[in-house]
mmCIF file of C-alpha atoms in Angstrom:
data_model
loop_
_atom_site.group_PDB
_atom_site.id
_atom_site.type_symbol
_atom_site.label_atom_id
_atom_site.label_comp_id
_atom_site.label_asym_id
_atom_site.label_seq_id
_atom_site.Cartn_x
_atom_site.Cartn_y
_atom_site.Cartn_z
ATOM 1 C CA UNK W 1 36.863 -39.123 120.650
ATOM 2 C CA UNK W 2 35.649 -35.836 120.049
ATOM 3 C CA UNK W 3 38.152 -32.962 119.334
ATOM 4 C CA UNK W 4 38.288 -30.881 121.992
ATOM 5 C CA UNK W 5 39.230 -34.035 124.173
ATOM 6 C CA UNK W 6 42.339 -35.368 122.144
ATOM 7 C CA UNK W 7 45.652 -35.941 124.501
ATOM 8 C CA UNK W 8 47.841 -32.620 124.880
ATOM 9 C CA UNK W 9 50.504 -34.300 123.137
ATOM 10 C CA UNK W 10 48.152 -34.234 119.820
ATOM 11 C CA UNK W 11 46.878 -31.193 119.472
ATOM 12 C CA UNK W 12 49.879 -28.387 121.108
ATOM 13 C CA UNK W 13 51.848 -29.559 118.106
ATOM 14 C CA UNK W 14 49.117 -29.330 115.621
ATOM 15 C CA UNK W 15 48.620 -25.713 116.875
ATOM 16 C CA UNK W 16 51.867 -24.802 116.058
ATOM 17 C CA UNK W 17 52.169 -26.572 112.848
ATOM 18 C CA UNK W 18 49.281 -24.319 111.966
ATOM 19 C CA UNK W 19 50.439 -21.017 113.182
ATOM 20 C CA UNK W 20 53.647 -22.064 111.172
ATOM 21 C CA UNK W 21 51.709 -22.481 108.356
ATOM 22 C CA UNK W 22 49.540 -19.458 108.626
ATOM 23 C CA UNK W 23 52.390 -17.125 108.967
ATOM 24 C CA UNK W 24 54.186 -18.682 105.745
ATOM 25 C CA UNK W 25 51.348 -18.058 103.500
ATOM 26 C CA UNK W 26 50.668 -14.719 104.859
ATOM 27 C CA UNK W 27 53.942 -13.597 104.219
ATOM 28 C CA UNK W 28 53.291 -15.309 100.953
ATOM 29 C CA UNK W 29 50.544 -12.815 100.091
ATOM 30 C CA UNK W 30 52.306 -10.244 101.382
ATOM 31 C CA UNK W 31 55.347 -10.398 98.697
ATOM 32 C CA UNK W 32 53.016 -11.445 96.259
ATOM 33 C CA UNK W 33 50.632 -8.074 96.051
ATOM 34 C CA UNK W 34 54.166 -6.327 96.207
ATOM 35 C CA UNK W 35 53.211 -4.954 92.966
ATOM 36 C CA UNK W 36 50.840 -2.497 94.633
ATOM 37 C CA UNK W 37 53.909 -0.170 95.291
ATOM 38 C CA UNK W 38 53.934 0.871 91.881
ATOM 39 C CA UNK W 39 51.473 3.787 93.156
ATOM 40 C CA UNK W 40 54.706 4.865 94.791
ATOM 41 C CA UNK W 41 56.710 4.051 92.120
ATOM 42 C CA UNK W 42 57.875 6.146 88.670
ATOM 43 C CA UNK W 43 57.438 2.975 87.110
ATOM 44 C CA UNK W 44 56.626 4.522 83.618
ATOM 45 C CA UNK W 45 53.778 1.850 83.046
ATOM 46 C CA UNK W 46 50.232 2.543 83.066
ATOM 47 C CA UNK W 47 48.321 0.243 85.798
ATOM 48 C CA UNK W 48 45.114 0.405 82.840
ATOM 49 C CA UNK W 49 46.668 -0.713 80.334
ATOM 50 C CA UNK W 50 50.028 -2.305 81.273
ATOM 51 C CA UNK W 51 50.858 -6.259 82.555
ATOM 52 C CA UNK W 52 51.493 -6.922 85.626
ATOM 53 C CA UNK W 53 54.930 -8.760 84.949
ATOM 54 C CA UNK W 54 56.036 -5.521 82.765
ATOM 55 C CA UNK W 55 56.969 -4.302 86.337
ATOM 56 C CA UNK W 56 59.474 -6.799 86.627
ATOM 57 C CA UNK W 57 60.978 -6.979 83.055
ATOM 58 C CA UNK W 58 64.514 -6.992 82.175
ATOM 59 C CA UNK W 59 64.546 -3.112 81.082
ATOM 60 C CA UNK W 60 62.295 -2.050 83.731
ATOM 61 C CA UNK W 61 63.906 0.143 86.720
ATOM 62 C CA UNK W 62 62.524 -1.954 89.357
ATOM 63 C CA UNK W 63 62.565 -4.663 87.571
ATOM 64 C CA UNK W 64 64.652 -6.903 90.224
ATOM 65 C CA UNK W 65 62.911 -5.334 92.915
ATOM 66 C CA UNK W 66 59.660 -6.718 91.626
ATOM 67 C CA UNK W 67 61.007 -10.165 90.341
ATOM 68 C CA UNK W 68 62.453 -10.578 94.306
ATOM 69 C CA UNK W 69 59.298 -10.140 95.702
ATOM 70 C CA UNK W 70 57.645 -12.573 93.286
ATOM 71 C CA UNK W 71 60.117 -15.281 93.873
ATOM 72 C CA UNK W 72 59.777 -14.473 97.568
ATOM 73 C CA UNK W 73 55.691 -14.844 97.602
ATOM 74 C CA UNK W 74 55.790 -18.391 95.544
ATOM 75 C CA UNK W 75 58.502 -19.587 97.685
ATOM 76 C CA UNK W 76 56.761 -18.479 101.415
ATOM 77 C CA UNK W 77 52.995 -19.938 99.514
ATOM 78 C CA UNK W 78 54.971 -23.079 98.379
ATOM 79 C CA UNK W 79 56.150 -23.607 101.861
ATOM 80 C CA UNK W 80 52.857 -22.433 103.680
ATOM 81 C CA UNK W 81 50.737 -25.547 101.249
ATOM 82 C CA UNK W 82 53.448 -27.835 100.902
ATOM 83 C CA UNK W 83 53.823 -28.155 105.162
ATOM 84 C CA UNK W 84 50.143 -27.643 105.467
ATOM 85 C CA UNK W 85 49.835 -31.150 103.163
ATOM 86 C CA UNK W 86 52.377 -32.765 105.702
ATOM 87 C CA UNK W 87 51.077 -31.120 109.254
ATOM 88 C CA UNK W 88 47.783 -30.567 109.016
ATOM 89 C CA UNK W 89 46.672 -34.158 107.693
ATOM 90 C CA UNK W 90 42.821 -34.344 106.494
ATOM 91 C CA UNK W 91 40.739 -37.383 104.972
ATOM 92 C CA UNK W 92 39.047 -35.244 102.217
ATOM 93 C CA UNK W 93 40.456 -35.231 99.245
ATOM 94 C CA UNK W 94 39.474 -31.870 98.448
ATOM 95 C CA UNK W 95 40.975 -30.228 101.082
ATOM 96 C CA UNK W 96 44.945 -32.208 99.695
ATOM 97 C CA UNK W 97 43.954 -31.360 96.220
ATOM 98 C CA UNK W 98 43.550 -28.150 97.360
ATOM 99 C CA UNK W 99 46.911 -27.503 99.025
ATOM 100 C CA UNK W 100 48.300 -29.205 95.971
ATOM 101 C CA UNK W 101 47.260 -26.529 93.756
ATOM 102 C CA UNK W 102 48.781 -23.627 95.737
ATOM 103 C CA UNK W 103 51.929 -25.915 96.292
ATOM 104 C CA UNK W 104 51.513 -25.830 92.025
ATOM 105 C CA UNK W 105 51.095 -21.760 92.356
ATOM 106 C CA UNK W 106 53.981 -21.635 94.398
ATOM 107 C CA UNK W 107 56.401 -23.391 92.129
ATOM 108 C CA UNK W 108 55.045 -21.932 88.798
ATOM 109 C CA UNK W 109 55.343 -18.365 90.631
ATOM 110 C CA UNK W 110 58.531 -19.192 91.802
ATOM 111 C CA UNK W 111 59.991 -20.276 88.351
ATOM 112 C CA UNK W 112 57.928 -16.967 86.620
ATOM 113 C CA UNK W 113 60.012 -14.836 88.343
ATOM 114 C CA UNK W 114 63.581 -16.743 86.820
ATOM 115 C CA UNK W 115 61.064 -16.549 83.220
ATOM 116 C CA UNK W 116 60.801 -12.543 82.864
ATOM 117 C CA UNK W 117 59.887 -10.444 79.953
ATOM 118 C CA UNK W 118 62.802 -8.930 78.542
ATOM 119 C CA UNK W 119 60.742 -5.529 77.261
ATOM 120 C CA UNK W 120 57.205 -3.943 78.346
ATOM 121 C CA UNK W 121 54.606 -4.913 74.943
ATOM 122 C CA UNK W 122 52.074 -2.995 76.293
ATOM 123 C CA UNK W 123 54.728 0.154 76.611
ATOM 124 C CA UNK W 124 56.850 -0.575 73.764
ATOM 125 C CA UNK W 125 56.030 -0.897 69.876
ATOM 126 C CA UNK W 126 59.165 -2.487 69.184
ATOM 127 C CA UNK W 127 58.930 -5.093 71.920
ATOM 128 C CA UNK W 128 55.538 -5.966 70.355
ATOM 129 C CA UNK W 129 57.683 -6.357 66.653
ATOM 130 C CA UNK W 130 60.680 -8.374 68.603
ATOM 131 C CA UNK W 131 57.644 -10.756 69.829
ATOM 132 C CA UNK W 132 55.948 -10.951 66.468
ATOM 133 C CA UNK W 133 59.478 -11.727 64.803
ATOM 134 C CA UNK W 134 60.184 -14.148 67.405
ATOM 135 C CA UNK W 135 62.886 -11.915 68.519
ATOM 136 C CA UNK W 136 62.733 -11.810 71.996
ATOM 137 C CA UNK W 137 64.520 -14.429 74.716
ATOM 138 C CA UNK W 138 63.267 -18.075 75.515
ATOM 139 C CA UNK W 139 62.463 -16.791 78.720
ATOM 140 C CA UNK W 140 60.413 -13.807 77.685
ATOM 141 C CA UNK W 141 58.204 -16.779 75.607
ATOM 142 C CA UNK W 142 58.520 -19.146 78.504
ATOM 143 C CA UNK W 143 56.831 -16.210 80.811
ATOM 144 C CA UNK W 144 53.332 -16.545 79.415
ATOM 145 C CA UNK W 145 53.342 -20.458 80.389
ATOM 146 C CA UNK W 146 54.770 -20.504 83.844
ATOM 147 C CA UNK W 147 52.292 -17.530 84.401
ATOM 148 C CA UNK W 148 49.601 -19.322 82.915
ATOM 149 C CA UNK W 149 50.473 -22.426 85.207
ATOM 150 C CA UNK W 150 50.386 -20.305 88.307
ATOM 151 C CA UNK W 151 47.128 -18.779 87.697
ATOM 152 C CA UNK W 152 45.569 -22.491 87.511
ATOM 153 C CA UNK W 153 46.831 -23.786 90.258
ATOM 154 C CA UNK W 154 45.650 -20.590 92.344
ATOM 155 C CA UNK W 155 42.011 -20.873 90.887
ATOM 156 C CA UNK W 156 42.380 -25.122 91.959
ATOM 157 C CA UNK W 157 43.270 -24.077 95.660
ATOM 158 C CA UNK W 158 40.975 -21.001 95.747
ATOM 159 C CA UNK W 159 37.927 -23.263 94.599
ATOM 160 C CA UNK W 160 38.284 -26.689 96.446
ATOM 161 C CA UNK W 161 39.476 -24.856 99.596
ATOM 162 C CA UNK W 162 36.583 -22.608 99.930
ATOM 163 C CA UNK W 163 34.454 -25.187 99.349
ATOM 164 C CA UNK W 164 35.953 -27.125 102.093
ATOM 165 C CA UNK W 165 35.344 -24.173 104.293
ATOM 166 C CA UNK W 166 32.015 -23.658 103.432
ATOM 167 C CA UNK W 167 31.168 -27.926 103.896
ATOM 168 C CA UNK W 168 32.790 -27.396 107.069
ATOM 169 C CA UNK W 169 32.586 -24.101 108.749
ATOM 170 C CA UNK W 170 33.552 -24.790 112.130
ATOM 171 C CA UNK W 171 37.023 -25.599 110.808
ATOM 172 C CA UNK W 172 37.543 -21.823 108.933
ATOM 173 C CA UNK W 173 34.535 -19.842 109.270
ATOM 174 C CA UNK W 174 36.482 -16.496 108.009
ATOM 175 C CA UNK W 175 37.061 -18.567 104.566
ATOM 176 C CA UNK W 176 33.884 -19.674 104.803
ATOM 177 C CA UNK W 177 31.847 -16.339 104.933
ATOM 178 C CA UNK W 178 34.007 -14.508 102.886
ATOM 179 C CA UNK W 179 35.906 -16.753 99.977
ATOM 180 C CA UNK W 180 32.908 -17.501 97.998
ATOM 181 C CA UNK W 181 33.012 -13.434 97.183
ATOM 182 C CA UNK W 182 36.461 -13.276 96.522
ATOM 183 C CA UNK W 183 36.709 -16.507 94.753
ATOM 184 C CA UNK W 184 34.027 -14.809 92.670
ATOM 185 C CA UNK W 185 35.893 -11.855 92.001
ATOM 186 C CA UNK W 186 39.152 -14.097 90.791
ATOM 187 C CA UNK W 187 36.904 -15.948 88.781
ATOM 188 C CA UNK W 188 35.762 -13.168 86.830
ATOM 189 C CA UNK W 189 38.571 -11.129 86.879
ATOM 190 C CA UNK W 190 40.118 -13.980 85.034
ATOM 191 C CA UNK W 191 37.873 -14.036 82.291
ATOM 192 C CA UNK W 192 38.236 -10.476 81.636
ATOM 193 C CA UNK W 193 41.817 -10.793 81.480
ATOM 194 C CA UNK W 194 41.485 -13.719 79.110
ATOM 195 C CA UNK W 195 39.401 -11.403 77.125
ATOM 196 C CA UNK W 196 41.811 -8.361 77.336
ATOM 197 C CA UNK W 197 44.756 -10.429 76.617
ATOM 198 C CA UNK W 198 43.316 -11.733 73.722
ATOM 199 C CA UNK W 199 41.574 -8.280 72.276
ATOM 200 C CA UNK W 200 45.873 -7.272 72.689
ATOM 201 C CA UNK W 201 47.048 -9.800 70.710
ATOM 202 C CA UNK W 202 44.723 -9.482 68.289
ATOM 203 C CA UNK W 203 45.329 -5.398 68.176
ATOM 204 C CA UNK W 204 41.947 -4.335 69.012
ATOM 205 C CA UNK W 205 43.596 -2.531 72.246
ATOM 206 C CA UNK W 206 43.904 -3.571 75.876
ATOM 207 C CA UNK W 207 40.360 -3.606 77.293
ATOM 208 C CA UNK W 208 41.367 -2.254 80.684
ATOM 209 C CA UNK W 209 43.916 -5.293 80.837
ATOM 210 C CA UNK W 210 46.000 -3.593 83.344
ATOM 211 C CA UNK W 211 42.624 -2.856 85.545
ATOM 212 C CA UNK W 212 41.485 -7.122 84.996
ATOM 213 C CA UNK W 213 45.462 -8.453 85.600
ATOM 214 C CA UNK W 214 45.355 -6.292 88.764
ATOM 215 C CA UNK W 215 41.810 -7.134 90.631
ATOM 216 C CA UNK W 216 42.764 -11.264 89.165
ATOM 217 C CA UNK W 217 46.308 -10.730 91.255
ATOM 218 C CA UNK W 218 44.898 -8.863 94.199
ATOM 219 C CA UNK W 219 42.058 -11.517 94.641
ATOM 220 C CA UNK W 220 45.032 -13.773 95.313
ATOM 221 C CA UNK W 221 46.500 -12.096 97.426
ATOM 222 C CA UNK W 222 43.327 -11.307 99.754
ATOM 223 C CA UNK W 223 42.063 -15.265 99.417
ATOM 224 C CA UNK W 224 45.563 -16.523 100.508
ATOM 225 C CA UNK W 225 45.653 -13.838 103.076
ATOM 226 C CA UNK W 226 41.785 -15.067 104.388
ATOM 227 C CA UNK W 227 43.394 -18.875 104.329
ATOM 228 C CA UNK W 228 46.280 -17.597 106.467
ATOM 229 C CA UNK W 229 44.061 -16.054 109.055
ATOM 230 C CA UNK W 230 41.175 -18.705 108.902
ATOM 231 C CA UNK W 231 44.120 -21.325 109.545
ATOM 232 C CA UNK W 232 45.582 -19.672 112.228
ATOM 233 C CA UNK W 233 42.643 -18.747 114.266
ATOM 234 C CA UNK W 234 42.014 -22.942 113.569
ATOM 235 C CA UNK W 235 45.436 -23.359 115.193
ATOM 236 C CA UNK W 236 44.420 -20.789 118.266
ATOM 237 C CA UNK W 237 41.359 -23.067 118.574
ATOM 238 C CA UNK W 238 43.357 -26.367 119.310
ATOM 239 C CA UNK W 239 45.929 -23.947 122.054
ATOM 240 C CA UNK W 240 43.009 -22.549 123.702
ATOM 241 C CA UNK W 241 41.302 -26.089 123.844
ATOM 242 C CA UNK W 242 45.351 -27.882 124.963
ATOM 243 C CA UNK W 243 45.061 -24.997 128.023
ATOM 244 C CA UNK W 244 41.499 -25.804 128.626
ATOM 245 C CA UNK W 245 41.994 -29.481 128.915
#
């Protein structure tokens, strides 16, 4: 049967199981790049030098301000993948692997908000001597994991997804013209952070680590927006073809 010919009773709730879904994950990205308000902010950190996460550290001002919003965006993205595995069935493994790794980013950014830093290294000499001297809080330690976890599991949906959409355009063309670029962008963005992180720990300086963390979290952001909208305008698709039929 072909699609635009299933029963009303199949595809009306599919359509709304995908606006559901769409909406979650854009509010998703929408807490997540709350971080962009520190150009409004008197945050006292440097966006070219400075983590991300320093934003929402135990001494910072804002600090539960920031760590709210991140708990907020892994939460609404954990939601968005983890219905979008349930309601919006598929036979390619890609595309549930896929959902599976932002249902990942959504728990690990969940739990990195409950792991903060307790100081700003990047801002702080003795934070940096706390670290070295092993000083600082399990959680401050535990931050650099859950982060790490997060950031994996956003590259494994970011990947398999857009390479779903590009296999299959007719399902999200707006991921499919568009993710390869951004997926780019992550990709390298990550690297450089890699880079920067390790040029930091080592001493040599930052590298523009604040400038790499920020375009590697704004990529995010914009992809998981993209998804939101490409599934959405999927979900208008199957309403449009319900009142057709």
């Amino acid at each position: 049967m072909h699609p635009g010919n299933q029963p009303h009773g199949t595809r009306q709730p599919r359509s709304a199981a995908a606006r559901a879904v769409a909406c979650l994950l854009l509010f998703g990205a929408l807490a997540y790049g709350t971080w962009l308000l520190e150009a409004f902010l008197p945050t006292g950190l440097s966006p070219l030098s400075s983590y991300v996460s320093e934003l929402a550290a135990e001494d910072q001002p804002y600090g539960t301000f920031f760590r709210t919003a991140d708990l907020l965006g892994g939460l609404f993205v954990l939601a968005g993948a983890a219905a979008a595995l349930l309601v919006l069935p598929s036979r390619r493994v890609l595309t549930a692997v896929g959902w599976a790794g932002l249902v990942l980013f959504g728990i690990a950014t969940s739990a990195d908000s409950r792991l903060p830093l307790s100081c700003a290294p990047t801002a702080d000499a003795a934070c940096v001597a706390r670290e070295g001297a092993g000083e600082v809080p399990w959680t401050h330690a535990a931050h650099a994991f859950s982060s790490s976890i997060a950031i994996a599991g956003a590259l494994v949906g970011m990947v398999l997804l857009t390479a779903v959409a590009r296999r299959h355009e007719v399902a999200w063309p707006l991921l499919a013209r568009t993710g390869p670029a951004v997926v780019a962008v992550e990709l390298a963005a990550t690297v450089w952070t890699l880079a920067s992180v390790a040029a930091f720990d080592a001493g040599h300086g930052t590298w523009g680590l604040g400038i790499a963390q920020r375009l590697q979290l704004l990529a995010i952001a914009v992809w998981i927006a993209l998804l939101a909208c490409s599934v959405l305008a999927a979900g208008r698709s199957d309403g449009t073809a319900v009142r057709r039929g």
